Short mmCIF file of C-alpha atoms in Angstrom, two decimals:
data_model
loop_
_atom_site.label_atom_id
_atom_site.label_comp_id
_atom_site.label_asym_id
_atom_site.label_seq_id
_atom_site.Cartn_x
_atom_site.Cartn_y
_atom_site.Cartn_z
CA UNK A 13 38.36 196.54 97.64
CA UNK A 14 41.58 195.69 98.30
CA UNK A 15 43.47 197.69 100.91
CA UNK A 16 45.39 200.61 99.37
CA UNK A 17 49.16 199.53 99.47
CA UNK A 18 51.50 202.32 98.33
CA UNK A 19 54.63 200.42 98.22
CA UNK A 20 57.89 202.58 98.79
CA UNK A 21 61.04 201.16 96.78
CA UNK A 22 62.89 197.90 98.58
CA UNK A 23 66.31 199.14 98.77
CA UNK A 24 69.05 196.73 100.36
CA UNK A 25 71.79 199.42 101.36
CA UNK A 26 71.35 202.67 99.72
CA UNK A 27 73.39 204.13 97.43
CA UNK A 28 76.58 202.16 96.12
CA UNK A 29 79.64 204.63 95.59
CA UNK A 30 81.88 202.69 93.82
CA UNK A 31 81.91 204.83 90.74
CA UNK A 32 82.51 208.16 92.99
CA UNK A 33 85.90 206.37 93.99
CA UNK A 34 86.35 205.70 90.18
CA UNK A 35 85.56 209.08 89.24
CA UNK A 36 87.87 210.88 91.73
CA UNK A 37 90.91 208.34 90.45
CA UNK A 38 90.27 209.65 86.81
CA UNK A 39 90.24 213.31 87.99
CA UNK A 40 93.47 212.71 90.05
CA UNK A 41 94.89 211.05 87.05
CA UNK A 42 94.23 214.02 84.80
CA UNK A 43 90.70 213.52 83.11
CA UNK A 44 87.83 215.95 83.43
CA UNK A 45 84.96 215.16 85.85
CA UNK A 46 81.88 214.20 83.73
CA UNK A 47 79.18 217.32 83.71
CA UNK A 48 75.59 216.48 84.07
CA UNK A 49 72.52 217.72 82.34
CA UNK A 50 70.98 220.35 84.89
CA UNK A 51 68.36 222.45 84.51
CA UNK A 52 69.41 225.71 85.56
CA UNK A 53 65.92 226.63 86.23
CA UNK A 54 63.56 229.27 87.50
CA UNK A 55 60.37 227.46 88.72
CA UNK A 56 57.45 229.06 90.63
CA UNK A 57 53.99 228.32 91.97
CA UNK A 58 51.26 230.34 93.98
CA UNK A 59 47.86 229.67 95.42
CA UNK A 60 45.22 231.80 94.05
CA UNK A 61 41.48 232.26 94.78
CA UNK A 62 40.54 229.26 92.60
CA UNK A 63 43.53 226.98 92.85
CA UNK A 64 47.28 226.80 91.99
CA UNK A 65 49.35 228.00 89.06
CA UNK A 66 52.53 226.71 88.54
CA UNK A 67 55.33 228.51 86.22
CA UNK A 68 58.50 227.32 84.86
CA UNK A 69 61.07 228.69 82.46
CA UNK A 70 62.44 226.11 79.52
CA UNK A 71 66.34 226.44 79.37
CA UNK A 72 68.28 223.04 80.10
CA UNK A 73 71.99 223.63 80.76
CA UNK A 74 74.82 221.21 80.76
CA UNK A 75 77.91 223.28 82.24
CA UNK A 76 78.24 226.72 80.45
CA UNK A 77 75.93 225.43 77.12
CA UNK A 78 72.35 225.67 76.62
CA UNK A 79 71.59 222.06 75.95
CA UNK A 80 67.89 222.34 75.25
CA UNK A 81 66.26 225.64 74.41
CA UNK A 82 62.82 224.49 74.98
CA UNK A 83 62.59 221.87 77.49
CA UNK A 84 59.45 220.82 79.72
CA UNK A 85 59.90 221.14 83.63
CA UNK A 86 56.41 220.92 84.52
CA UNK A 87 55.74 217.27 84.94
CA UNK A 88 52.20 215.63 84.96
CA UNK A 89 52.00 213.94 88.49
CA UNK A 90 47.83 212.96 88.17
CA UNK A 91 44.97 214.70 86.41
CA UNK A 92 44.73 217.15 89.20
CA UNK A 93 48.43 217.59 90.14
CA UNK A 94 51.54 218.79 88.77
CA UNK A 95 55.16 219.25 89.48
CA UNK A 96 57.74 221.49 88.32
CA UNK A 97 61.17 220.51 88.83
CA UNK A 98 64.70 222.07 89.53
CA UNK A 99 67.99 220.49 89.59
CA UNK A 100 69.68 217.39 87.56
CA UNK A 101 67.23 216.89 84.88
CA UNK A 102 67.41 212.96 85.03
CA UNK A 103 66.61 213.10 88.71
CA UNK A 104 63.61 215.46 88.50
CA UNK A 105 62.23 213.21 85.55
CA UNK A 106 62.63 210.00 87.07
CA UNK A 107 61.23 210.97 90.63
CA UNK A 108 58.32 212.64 89.07
CA UNK A 109 57.53 209.42 86.50
CA UNK A 110 57.98 207.26 89.71
CA UNK A 111 55.39 208.93 92.04
CA UNK A 112 52.98 209.57 88.75
CA UNK A 113 52.64 205.65 88.35
CA UNK A 114 52.58 204.66 91.96
CA UNK A 115 49.72 207.11 91.89
CA UNK A 116 47.87 205.76 89.19
CA UNK A 117 48.16 202.39 90.82
CA UNK A 118 46.89 204.17 93.77
CA UNK A 119 44.02 205.47 92.00
CA UNK A 120 42.48 202.04 90.89
CA UNK A 121 43.09 200.45 94.28
CA UNK A 122 41.01 202.87 96.05
CA UNK A 123 38.92 204.43 93.27
CA UNK A 124 39.32 208.08 94.32
CA UNK A 125 41.22 210.84 93.16
CA UNK A 126 44.97 211.67 94.32
CA UNK A 127 45.81 213.93 96.60
CA UNK A 128 48.67 216.02 97.01
CA UNK A 129 49.89 215.23 100.31
CA UNK A 130 50.35 211.71 98.63
CA UNK A 131 52.25 212.67 96.26
CA UNK A 132 54.58 214.89 98.69
CA UNK A 133 54.52 212.05 100.98
CA UNK A 134 56.11 209.62 98.22
CA UNK A 135 58.41 212.22 97.19
CA UNK A 136 59.90 213.24 100.60
CA UNK A 137 60.33 209.45 101.85
CA UNK A 138 62.28 208.81 98.44
CA UNK A 139 64.41 211.98 98.47
CA UNK A 140 65.17 211.21 102.12
CA UNK A 141 66.14 208.03 102.22
CA UNK A 142 68.75 209.27 99.28
CA UNK A 143 70.37 211.50 101.48
CA UNK A 144 70.06 214.51 99.08
CA UNK A 145 72.46 212.68 96.06
CA UNK A 146 68.84 212.87 94.17
CA UNK A 147 69.17 216.32 93.07
CA UNK A 148 65.44 217.30 92.57
CA UNK A 149 64.42 220.30 93.86
CA UNK A 150 60.68 220.35 93.08
CA UNK A 151 57.34 222.98 93.07
CA UNK A 152 54.48 220.61 93.78
CA UNK A 153 50.87 221.81 93.17
CA UNK A 154 47.63 220.30 92.76
CA UNK A 155 43.66 220.74 93.78
CA UNK A 156 42.12 217.98 95.50
CA UNK A 157 38.96 217.16 97.54
CA UNK A 158 40.50 219.01 100.31
CA UNK A 159 41.18 222.11 98.43
CA UNK A 160 44.21 223.53 96.36
CA UNK A 161 47.83 222.79 97.91
CA UNK A 162 50.98 224.00 97.12
CA UNK A 163 53.98 222.56 98.58
CA UNK A 164 58.22 222.98 97.81
CA UNK A 165 60.40 220.04 98.09
CA UNK A 166 63.95 220.09 98.58
CA UNK A 167 66.42 217.76 97.61
CA UNK A 168 67.16 216.08 101.07
CA UNK A 169 63.46 215.78 101.89
CA UNK A 170 62.09 218.46 103.42
CA UNK A 171 58.96 220.30 102.54
CA UNK A 172 57.44 223.84 103.00
CA UNK A 173 53.60 224.18 102.44
CA UNK A 174 53.24 227.84 101.04
CA UNK A 175 51.01 230.28 99.50
CA UNK A 176 53.88 231.05 96.73
CA UNK A 177 57.12 229.63 96.13
CA UNK A 178 60.05 229.59 94.09
CA UNK A 179 62.98 227.23 93.16
CA UNK A 180 66.10 227.21 91.45
CA UNK A 181 68.78 229.10 90.16
CA UNK A 182 66.45 231.93 89.50
CA UNK A 183 64.20 231.90 92.40
CA UNK A 184 65.50 234.92 93.96
CA UNK A 185 64.89 237.13 91.03
CA UNK A 186 61.36 235.45 90.98
CA UNK A 187 60.88 235.57 94.80
CA UNK A 188 61.52 239.39 94.43
CA UNK A 189 58.62 239.73 91.97
CA UNK A 190 56.45 237.63 94.26
CA UNK A 191 57.40 239.28 97.69
CA UNK A 192 56.12 242.47 96.12
CA UNK A 193 53.54 241.83 94.74
CA UNK A 194 51.59 239.19 95.93
CA UNK A 195 48.36 239.22 97.38
CA UNK A 196 45.91 237.28 98.75
CA UNK A 197 42.65 235.77 96.92
CA UNK A 198 44.47 236.59 93.32
CA UNK A 199 42.17 236.41 90.04
CA UNK A 200 43.27 233.91 87.49
CA UNK A 201 44.29 236.94 85.12
CA UNK A 202 46.40 238.59 88.36
CA UNK A 203 47.75 235.21 88.98
CA UNK A 204 48.97 234.38 85.64
CA UNK A 205 50.34 237.55 85.28
CA UNK A 206 52.26 237.63 88.26
CA UNK A 207 53.33 234.08 87.93
CA UNK A 208 54.62 235.30 84.37
CA UNK A 209 56.40 238.13 85.66
CA UNK A 210 58.23 236.15 88.35
CA UNK A 211 59.34 233.53 85.71
CA UNK A 212 60.70 236.70 83.07
CA UNK A 213 62.38 238.11 86.20
CA UNK A 214 64.13 234.68 86.22
CA UNK A 215 64.57 234.46 82.53
CA UNK A 216 66.01 237.87 81.91
CA UNK A 217 68.41 238.04 85.17
CA UNK A 218 69.59 234.68 85.65
CA UNK A 219 71.91 232.84 83.36
CA UNK A 220 70.78 229.65 84.28
CA UNK A 221 67.21 230.33 83.05
CA UNK A 222 66.09 231.40 79.76
CA UNK A 223 64.04 231.03 76.62
CA UNK A 224 60.11 230.51 77.29
CA UNK A 225 57.73 230.70 79.84
CA UNK A 226 55.55 227.43 80.71
CA UNK A 227 52.38 227.81 82.65
CA UNK A 228 49.80 225.09 84.06
CA UNK A 229 46.95 226.36 86.01
CA UNK A 230 45.01 224.12 88.04
CA UNK A 231 41.45 224.44 89.32
CA UNK A 232 39.11 222.34 90.93
CA UNK A 233 36.90 222.03 87.57
CA UNK A 234 40.54 220.68 85.51
CA UNK A 235 43.68 221.69 84.50
CA UNK A 236 44.84 223.86 81.57
CA UNK A 237 48.56 223.42 80.35
CA UNK A 238 49.61 226.34 78.77
CA UNK A 239 52.99 225.28 76.78
CA UNK A 240 54.87 228.25 75.79
CA UNK A 241 52.46 230.76 77.41
CA UNK A 242 55.06 233.37 76.46
CA UNK A 243 57.88 233.69 74.08
CA UNK A 244 59.78 236.75 75.06
CA UNK A 245 63.03 235.69 73.07
CA UNK A 246 62.32 235.16 69.66
CA UNK A 247 64.59 234.85 66.94
CA UNK A 248 64.32 238.20 65.42
CA UNK A 249 66.44 237.77 62.42
CA UNK A 250 65.71 234.69 59.83
CA UNK A 251 66.81 234.72 56.20
CA UNK A 252 63.50 234.88 54.48
CA UNK A 253 64.76 233.08 51.24
CA UNK A 254 66.32 230.25 53.39
CA UNK A 255 69.45 228.30 52.34
CA UNK A 256 70.05 226.13 48.94
CA UNK A 257 72.76 224.40 48.26
CA UNK A 258 72.74 223.86 44.26
CA UNK A 259 75.10 221.14 42.77
CA UNK A 260 78.28 222.70 42.10
CA UNK A 261 78.84 224.25 45.50
CA UNK A 262 80.81 221.84 46.91
CA UNK A 263 84.06 220.84 44.54
CA UNK A 264 84.20 216.87 43.92
CA UNK A 265 87.62 215.87 44.38
CA UNK A 266 86.96 212.01 43.63
CA UNK A 267 84.21 209.56 42.91
CA UNK A 268 84.13 205.66 43.96
CA UNK A 269 81.34 203.66 43.15
CA UNK A 270 80.83 200.15 44.88
CA UNK A 271 78.22 197.97 43.48
CA UNK A 272 76.33 196.37 46.42
CA UNK A 273 74.98 193.36 44.25
CA UNK A 274 78.40 191.77 44.87
CA UNK A 275 78.02 192.02 48.63
CA UNK A 276 74.49 191.08 49.21
CA UNK A 277 73.78 187.28 48.66
CA UNK A 278 69.69 186.55 48.26
CA UNK A 279 68.70 183.14 49.11
CA UNK A 280 65.23 181.73 48.04
CA UNK A 281 63.99 180.31 51.41
CA UNK A 282 61.05 179.73 53.58
CA UNK A 283 59.60 182.07 55.66
CA UNK A 284 60.46 181.95 59.18
CA UNK A 285 58.16 180.75 61.53
CA UNK A 286 56.71 182.74 64.29
CA UNK B 15 91.12 267.78 110.78
CA UNK B 16 94.00 265.10 110.83
CA UNK B 17 92.90 261.87 112.49
CA UNK B 18 95.22 261.28 115.64
CA UNK B 19 97.27 258.18 116.33
CA UNK B 20 98.69 257.88 112.96
CA UNK B 21 102.65 257.14 113.08
CA UNK B 22 105.05 260.03 112.15
CA UNK B 23 105.79 258.09 109.13
CA UNK B 24 102.33 257.94 107.39
CA UNK B 25 101.91 261.65 107.55
CA UNK B 26 103.07 262.07 104.43
CA UNK B 27 101.43 263.41 101.25
CA UNK B 28 97.47 262.28 100.73
CA UNK B 29 97.83 260.88 97.42
CA UNK B 30 100.45 258.65 98.31
CA UNK B 31 99.03 255.32 99.61
CA UNK B 32 100.23 254.43 103.06
CA UNK B 33 100.71 250.62 101.87
CA UNK B 34 103.44 251.84 99.13
CA UNK B 35 105.29 253.55 101.62
CA UNK B 36 106.28 250.74 103.75
CA UNK B 37 108.87 248.53 102.40
CA UNK B 38 107.75 245.24 101.36
CA UNK B 39 109.44 242.23 102.51
CA UNK B 40 111.07 239.84 99.87
CA UNK B 41 113.21 238.04 102.05
CA UNK B 42 112.48 234.06 101.51
CA UNK B 43 112.44 233.43 105.22
CA UNK B 44 112.30 230.03 106.83
CA UNK B 45 108.60 231.08 108.08
CA UNK B 46 105.37 230.58 106.10
CA UNK B 47 104.93 233.42 103.63
CA UNK B 48 103.54 236.67 104.61
CA UNK B 49 99.50 236.32 104.80
CA UNK B 50 96.67 239.01 105.29
CA UNK B 51 93.19 238.20 107.07
CA UNK B 52 91.48 235.78 104.60
CA UNK B 53 88.01 236.94 105.74
CA UNK B 54 85.97 239.21 107.05
CA UNK B 55 84.93 239.74 110.23
CA UNK B 56 81.62 242.40 110.81
CA UNK B 57 80.08 242.78 107.56
CA UNK B 58 77.26 244.95 106.23
CA UNK B 59 75.41 243.80 103.57
CA UNK B 60 73.36 244.93 100.34
CA UNK B 61 73.67 248.78 99.26
CA UNK B 62 71.01 249.75 96.75
CA UNK B 63 71.57 252.80 94.63
CA UNK B 64 69.33 254.46 91.65
CA UNK B 65 69.68 257.57 89.70
CA UNK B 66 65.83 260.01 89.23
CA UNK B 67 64.88 262.52 87.79
CA UNK B 68 66.82 265.51 89.91
CA UNK B 69 69.92 263.27 91.33
CA UNK B 70 70.79 260.03 92.68
CA UNK B 71 69.51 257.80 95.80
CA UNK B 72 70.94 255.46 97.61
CA UNK B 73 69.89 253.10 100.33
CA UNK B 74 71.22 250.54 102.80
CA UNK B 75 70.31 249.07 106.12
CA UNK B 76 72.34 249.76 109.55
CA UNK B 77 73.32 246.06 110.53
CA UNK B 78 76.85 245.17 111.37
CA UNK B 79 76.83 241.40 111.38
CA UNK B 80 79.95 239.17 113.19
CA UNK B 81 79.21 235.88 111.72
CA UNK B 82 75.79 234.55 112.17
CA UNK B 83 74.98 237.03 114.84
CA UNK B 84 73.68 240.82 114.52
CA UNK B 85 76.35 242.75 116.32
CA UNK B 86 75.74 246.30 115.57
CA UNK B 87 72.13 247.80 114.56
CA UNK B 88 73.51 251.34 114.49
CA UNK B 89 76.39 251.00 111.81
CA UNK B 90 76.19 254.00 109.33
CA UNK B 91 77.08 252.40 106.00
CA UNK B 92 76.31 255.61 104.02
CA UNK B 93 79.21 258.34 104.24
CA UNK B 94 78.77 261.84 102.63
CA UNK B 95 82.30 262.71 100.79
CA UNK B 96 82.92 266.23 100.06
CA UNK B 97 79.74 267.71 99.22
CA UNK B 98 78.10 266.25 96.03
CA UNK B 99 78.89 262.62 96.78
CA UNK B 100 77.44 259.74 99.15
CA UNK B 101 79.69 256.62 99.49
CA UNK B 102 78.11 253.36 100.74
CA UNK B 103 79.73 249.93 101.43
CA UNK B 104 78.77 246.57 102.16
CA UNK B 105 81.05 244.00 103.03
CA UNK B 106 84.12 244.63 106.09
CA UNK B 107 83.31 247.25 108.17
CA UNK B 108 86.82 248.15 109.35
CA UNK B 109 87.64 248.65 105.46
CA UNK B 110 85.05 250.86 105.00
CA UNK B 111 86.26 253.00 107.64
CA UNK B 112 89.96 253.14 106.59
CA UNK B 113 88.80 253.96 103.20
CA UNK B 114 86.80 256.72 104.10
CA UNK B 115 89.41 257.83 106.44
CA UNK B 116 91.88 258.16 102.93
CA UNK B 117 88.73 259.64 100.87
CA UNK B 118 88.71 262.54 103.87
CA UNK B 119 92.00 263.35 103.59
CA UNK B 120 91.92 263.32 99.97
CA UNK B 121 88.96 265.97 100.23
CA UNK B 122 90.82 267.70 102.70
CA UNK B 123 93.75 268.26 101.03
CA UNK B 124 91.66 268.90 97.74
CA UNK B 125 90.15 272.04 99.49
CA UNK B 126 93.23 273.11 100.83
CA UNK B 127 94.56 274.31 97.58
CA UNK B 128 91.90 277.15 97.70
CA UNK B 129 91.67 277.16 93.99
CA UNK B 130 87.82 276.79 93.56
CA UNK B 131 87.93 273.68 92.20
CA UNK B 132 86.22 270.47 93.78
CA UNK B 133 86.52 267.12 93.36
CA UNK B 134 83.40 265.56 91.56
CA UNK B 135 82.05 261.79 92.16
CA UNK B 136 83.65 260.95 88.80
CA UNK B 137 87.28 261.90 90.24
CA UNK B 138 86.58 260.73 93.63
CA UNK B 139 85.58 256.92 92.22
CA UNK B 140 88.68 257.08 90.07
CA UNK B 141 90.57 257.28 93.14
CA UNK B 142 88.72 254.86 94.95
CA UNK B 143 89.34 252.36 91.81
CA UNK B 144 93.04 253.01 91.92
CA UNK B 145 92.99 252.25 96.00
CA UNK B 146 91.09 249.10 95.80
CA UNK B 147 93.12 247.81 92.71
CA UNK B 148 96.40 248.44 94.08
CA UNK B 149 95.44 247.03 97.24
CA UNK B 150 93.95 243.82 95.43
CA UNK B 151 97.49 243.54 93.27
CA UNK B 152 99.07 243.04 96.70
CA UNK B 153 96.99 240.26 97.89
CA UNK B 154 95.61 242.33 100.39
CA UNK B 155 92.24 243.72 99.41
CA UNK B 156 89.88 245.87 100.77
CA UNK B 157 86.73 243.72 101.46
CA UNK B 158 84.15 245.59 100.08
CA UNK B 159 81.69 246.55 97.30
CA UNK B 160 81.29 250.31 97.14
CA UNK B 161 78.95 252.17 95.71
CA UNK B 162 79.46 256.24 94.61
CA UNK B 163 76.59 258.22 93.85
CA UNK B 164 76.84 261.93 93.07
CA UNK B 165 75.69 264.69 91.16
CA UNK B 166 78.14 267.25 89.32
CA UNK B 167 77.11 270.13 87.00
CA UNK B 168 74.03 268.50 86.59
CA UNK B 169 75.29 265.16 85.49
CA UNK B 170 74.41 262.38 87.85
CA UNK B 171 76.78 259.58 88.66
CA UNK B 172 76.56 256.42 90.08
CA UNK B 173 79.29 253.51 90.20
CA UNK B 174 80.05 250.75 92.08
CA UNK B 175 84.15 249.41 92.86
CA UNK B 176 85.06 246.23 94.14
CA UNK B 177 89.00 244.79 94.00
CA UNK B 178 89.30 247.49 91.36
CA UNK B 179 86.08 246.01 89.04
CA UNK B 180 84.32 249.36 88.30
CA UNK B 181 81.12 249.76 86.46
CA UNK B 182 78.31 252.69 86.18
CA UNK B 183 74.74 252.13 85.42
CA UNK B 184 71.41 253.74 85.79
CA UNK B 185 70.61 251.43 88.82
CA UNK B 186 73.07 249.25 91.06
CA UNK B 187 73.16 247.08 93.83
CA UNK B 188 76.00 245.09 96.04
CA UNK B 189 75.36 241.37 97.75
CA UNK B 190 72.18 240.24 97.38
CA UNK B 191 70.64 243.41 96.19
CA UNK B 192 72.02 242.19 92.87
CA UNK B 193 70.00 239.41 93.15
CA UNK B 194 66.75 240.64 94.84
CA UNK B 195 66.74 244.09 93.71
CA UNK B 196 68.10 244.37 90.45
CA UNK B 197 65.71 242.49 88.61
CA UNK B 198 62.73 244.98 90.07
CA UNK B 199 64.86 247.81 89.07
CA UNK B 200 64.98 246.25 85.50
CA UNK B 201 61.29 246.12 85.35
CA UNK B 202 60.45 249.31 86.81
CA UNK B 203 63.23 251.95 86.82
CA UNK B 204 62.63 255.26 84.19
CA UNK B 205 64.76 258.03 83.65
CA UNK B 206 62.21 260.55 84.78
CA UNK B 207 61.39 258.93 88.49
CA UNK B 208 60.25 261.74 90.73
CA UNK B 209 61.55 261.52 94.42
CA UNK B 210 58.44 260.11 95.77
CA UNK B 211 58.48 257.08 93.07
CA UNK B 212 62.25 256.58 93.51
CA UNK B 213 62.02 256.43 97.35
CA UNK B 214 58.97 254.28 97.00
CA UNK B 215 60.99 251.71 94.46
CA UNK B 216 63.78 251.60 97.00
CA UNK B 217 61.44 250.77 100.01
CA UNK B 218 60.19 247.88 98.13
CA UNK B 219 63.16 246.44 97.66
CA UNK B 220 64.21 247.13 101.26
CA UNK B 221 61.64 245.07 102.11
CA UNK B 222 62.15 242.16 99.85
CA UNK B 223 65.88 242.27 101.22
CA UNK B 224 64.37 242.55 104.88
CA UNK B 225 62.26 239.42 104.01
CA UNK B 226 64.92 237.07 102.31
CA UNK B 227 68.31 238.15 103.50
CA UNK B 228 69.11 237.05 106.86
CA UNK B 229 72.13 239.79 107.71
CA UNK B 230 69.30 242.19 107.17
CA UNK B 231 67.45 244.37 109.79
CA UNK B 232 64.53 246.38 109.53
CA UNK B 233 66.65 249.91 110.11
CA UNK B 234 67.15 251.85 107.22
CA UNK B 235 68.83 255.07 105.66
CA UNK B 236 68.09 256.86 102.16
CA UNK B 237 70.65 259.22 100.79
CA UNK B 238 69.87 261.87 98.58
CA UNK B 239 72.09 263.70 96.27
CA UNK B 240 71.01 266.89 94.31
CA UNK B 241 72.69 269.85 92.80
CA UNK B 242 71.66 271.31 96.29
CA UNK B 243 73.86 268.97 98.10
CA UNK B 244 73.69 265.60 100.23
CA UNK B 245 71.26 265.02 102.67
CA UNK B 246 71.31 261.40 104.43
CA UNK B 247 67.79 260.40 106.28
CA UNK B 248 67.47 259.54 109.80
CA UNK B 249 67.20 255.77 110.53
CA UNK B 250 63.42 254.28 109.83
CA UNK B 251 61.62 251.13 109.83
CA UNK B 252 59.29 249.93 106.88
CA UNK B 253 56.15 247.42 107.75
CA UNK B 254 56.37 243.93 106.88
CA UNK B 255 53.10 241.81 106.05
CA UNK B 256 52.99 238.74 107.84
CA UNK B 257 49.49 238.59 107.77
CA UNK B 258 48.66 236.04 105.34
CA UNK B 259 46.02 233.27 105.95
CA UNK B 260 48.23 230.77 104.78
CA UNK B 261 50.71 231.80 107.18
CA UNK B 262 48.45 230.93 110.02
CA UNK B 263 47.51 227.42 109.52
CA UNK B 264 49.63 226.30 106.49
CA UNK B 265 48.79 222.49 106.47
CA UNK B 266 44.81 223.31 106.61
CA UNK B 267 43.52 220.27 104.63
CA UNK B 268 47.15 218.70 104.27
CA UNK B 269 47.08 216.49 106.68
CA UNK B 270 50.62 214.42 106.99
CA UNK B 271 52.56 217.59 105.18
CA UNK B 272 54.57 219.85 107.11
#
C-alpha cells in the first residue's frame, strides 16, 4: 500500500497584495470599496451522548442586503465529518471543498475512514499560512474511530477543542443559550432542541443571521443532514390567486418586425469531422 | 446635604446644568481646539433590568475595570434615587458619580418644596435624558449607559439612556448584556414573573455574563423596586460550573489537536 501522503498546497510567496494597492488607489480617487458576500451567521456545534450535532442559520449577507435567504452553511467534508462555515462565503466554501477532496484521496490511499483531526490539521495549516486573510471561521464536527469530536477553527489558524462551540456574528446570542442549557450526556432530542434554540436565538437577535435552521446529526452509525429543520420565518401573506398579466395590461407603443431569414444564410455542406 | 467642595459660582438653582453656566470659549485661537477626554478610564460593564409581577429588578456586578485590569471590586453601580427608583450605570464610573450628584440635588430641591409631590421615575428619566443629550451636543458626553427602574402609582417603569438616546421596555440591558442576556430575556420573560422567578432569570444571565464577559467578576448586587420602596441586596456570588468531562482532557482521542 502506498504511503499516505497528504500534500499541502505549495506556495512561492503567499499572497500577492498588488490588487490591494489598486483598491486603495481607487478608493482615494473617490470610488467605493468592493463589497463581498459574507455569511453574517450563527453556527453552533455540540457533543451529545452518541455523537455530534451541528447547526447553522441560512442567511448570506452582502453588506446590508440579504443576498441569499436560504444558503447552505453546513459543508460536507467526509461521510462522517461535516463543517459549518462563517465569514467570507467564498473562503469557507473553497477551504472546505479543498479539505474534502484531499481527504477523499487520502481515504483511497489509506483504505480507512477519515479522522476529524486530519481535517482539523489540514484546515489549520492552510489558514495559518494565509495569515488570517482567508476569512473562514469554522465549526468542525464528526465521529470517527476514536470517538466524537468538535473543534472551532479561527481565521488565523488556531483551534479549540470543546464540548460546545458557537461562531459568527450571532455567536454571543447562541452561546448564552448553550451556557445556560448545556449538560453532559444529552439525549438526541435534547441536543437537537438545544442546538435549534441556540440558532433561533441567533436568527431573532442578530441582524446578520436569519431565515431557517439547518441541522446535521452525526453518530457512529452515520449522519442525518436535516436541511431546513425549522422554518420560523415563513412568508405569511401570499396572494392565493397569484398574479396574471393578460394581454392589454401593457400599452403597446410601437411594433417593429425583423424577419430573421434575411440575416441567416444556410449553407449545405458536409458534417464536421470529430 | 450640599456636597462640599463645589465652587461658589456653581451653587445656583439645581435645574440649571452646571456646564451651561460656564461661558463657552468661542475665540479661534492659535492653539488647537478645545477637546475633552476622548475615552473612558474606569469602567463598569453590563447592567440588567426586568419588570416582574410586583415591580422592577435591576442587577449589576461590582467591578470597576481600569483598561484590562480589574482595579476596583466593590463599586456600587446601582444607586437609589429618591424613594422609588434605582439608577444603574455602565461605562465611566466618574461620570456616573457626577450624574448621581446631580440627581441627589434634584431630589433634594424637589423635597424642599414640601408640596406633597415626589419626582417619579418617568420624571427622573426625562431629566436624565436632557442631561445626557445636552452634554452630547457640547461634544463632552457622559460616557455611560444608564438604566432607570422604578415604580410609581402601580406603574412599573424601566428605561435606558445613553447620549440622549432613550427607550423603555419590559427588559433591558447595557453593553455585553445586550448580546448575551437580551436573547435569554426574549425567550423567558413573562408579564407575571414572581420575585423568585425574576431573580432566577437574572442570576442565570449574570452567570453567563461572568463566563463570557472578561470585564465582569463573580460579585453581584440585585435591586428590587416595588410600591413599598427600594431594596438593594448585599453583594453575593454565584456558583460557576467548570466540571465538564471534556474540560478535564479536551484532546482525548484527538491526538494532534489543541
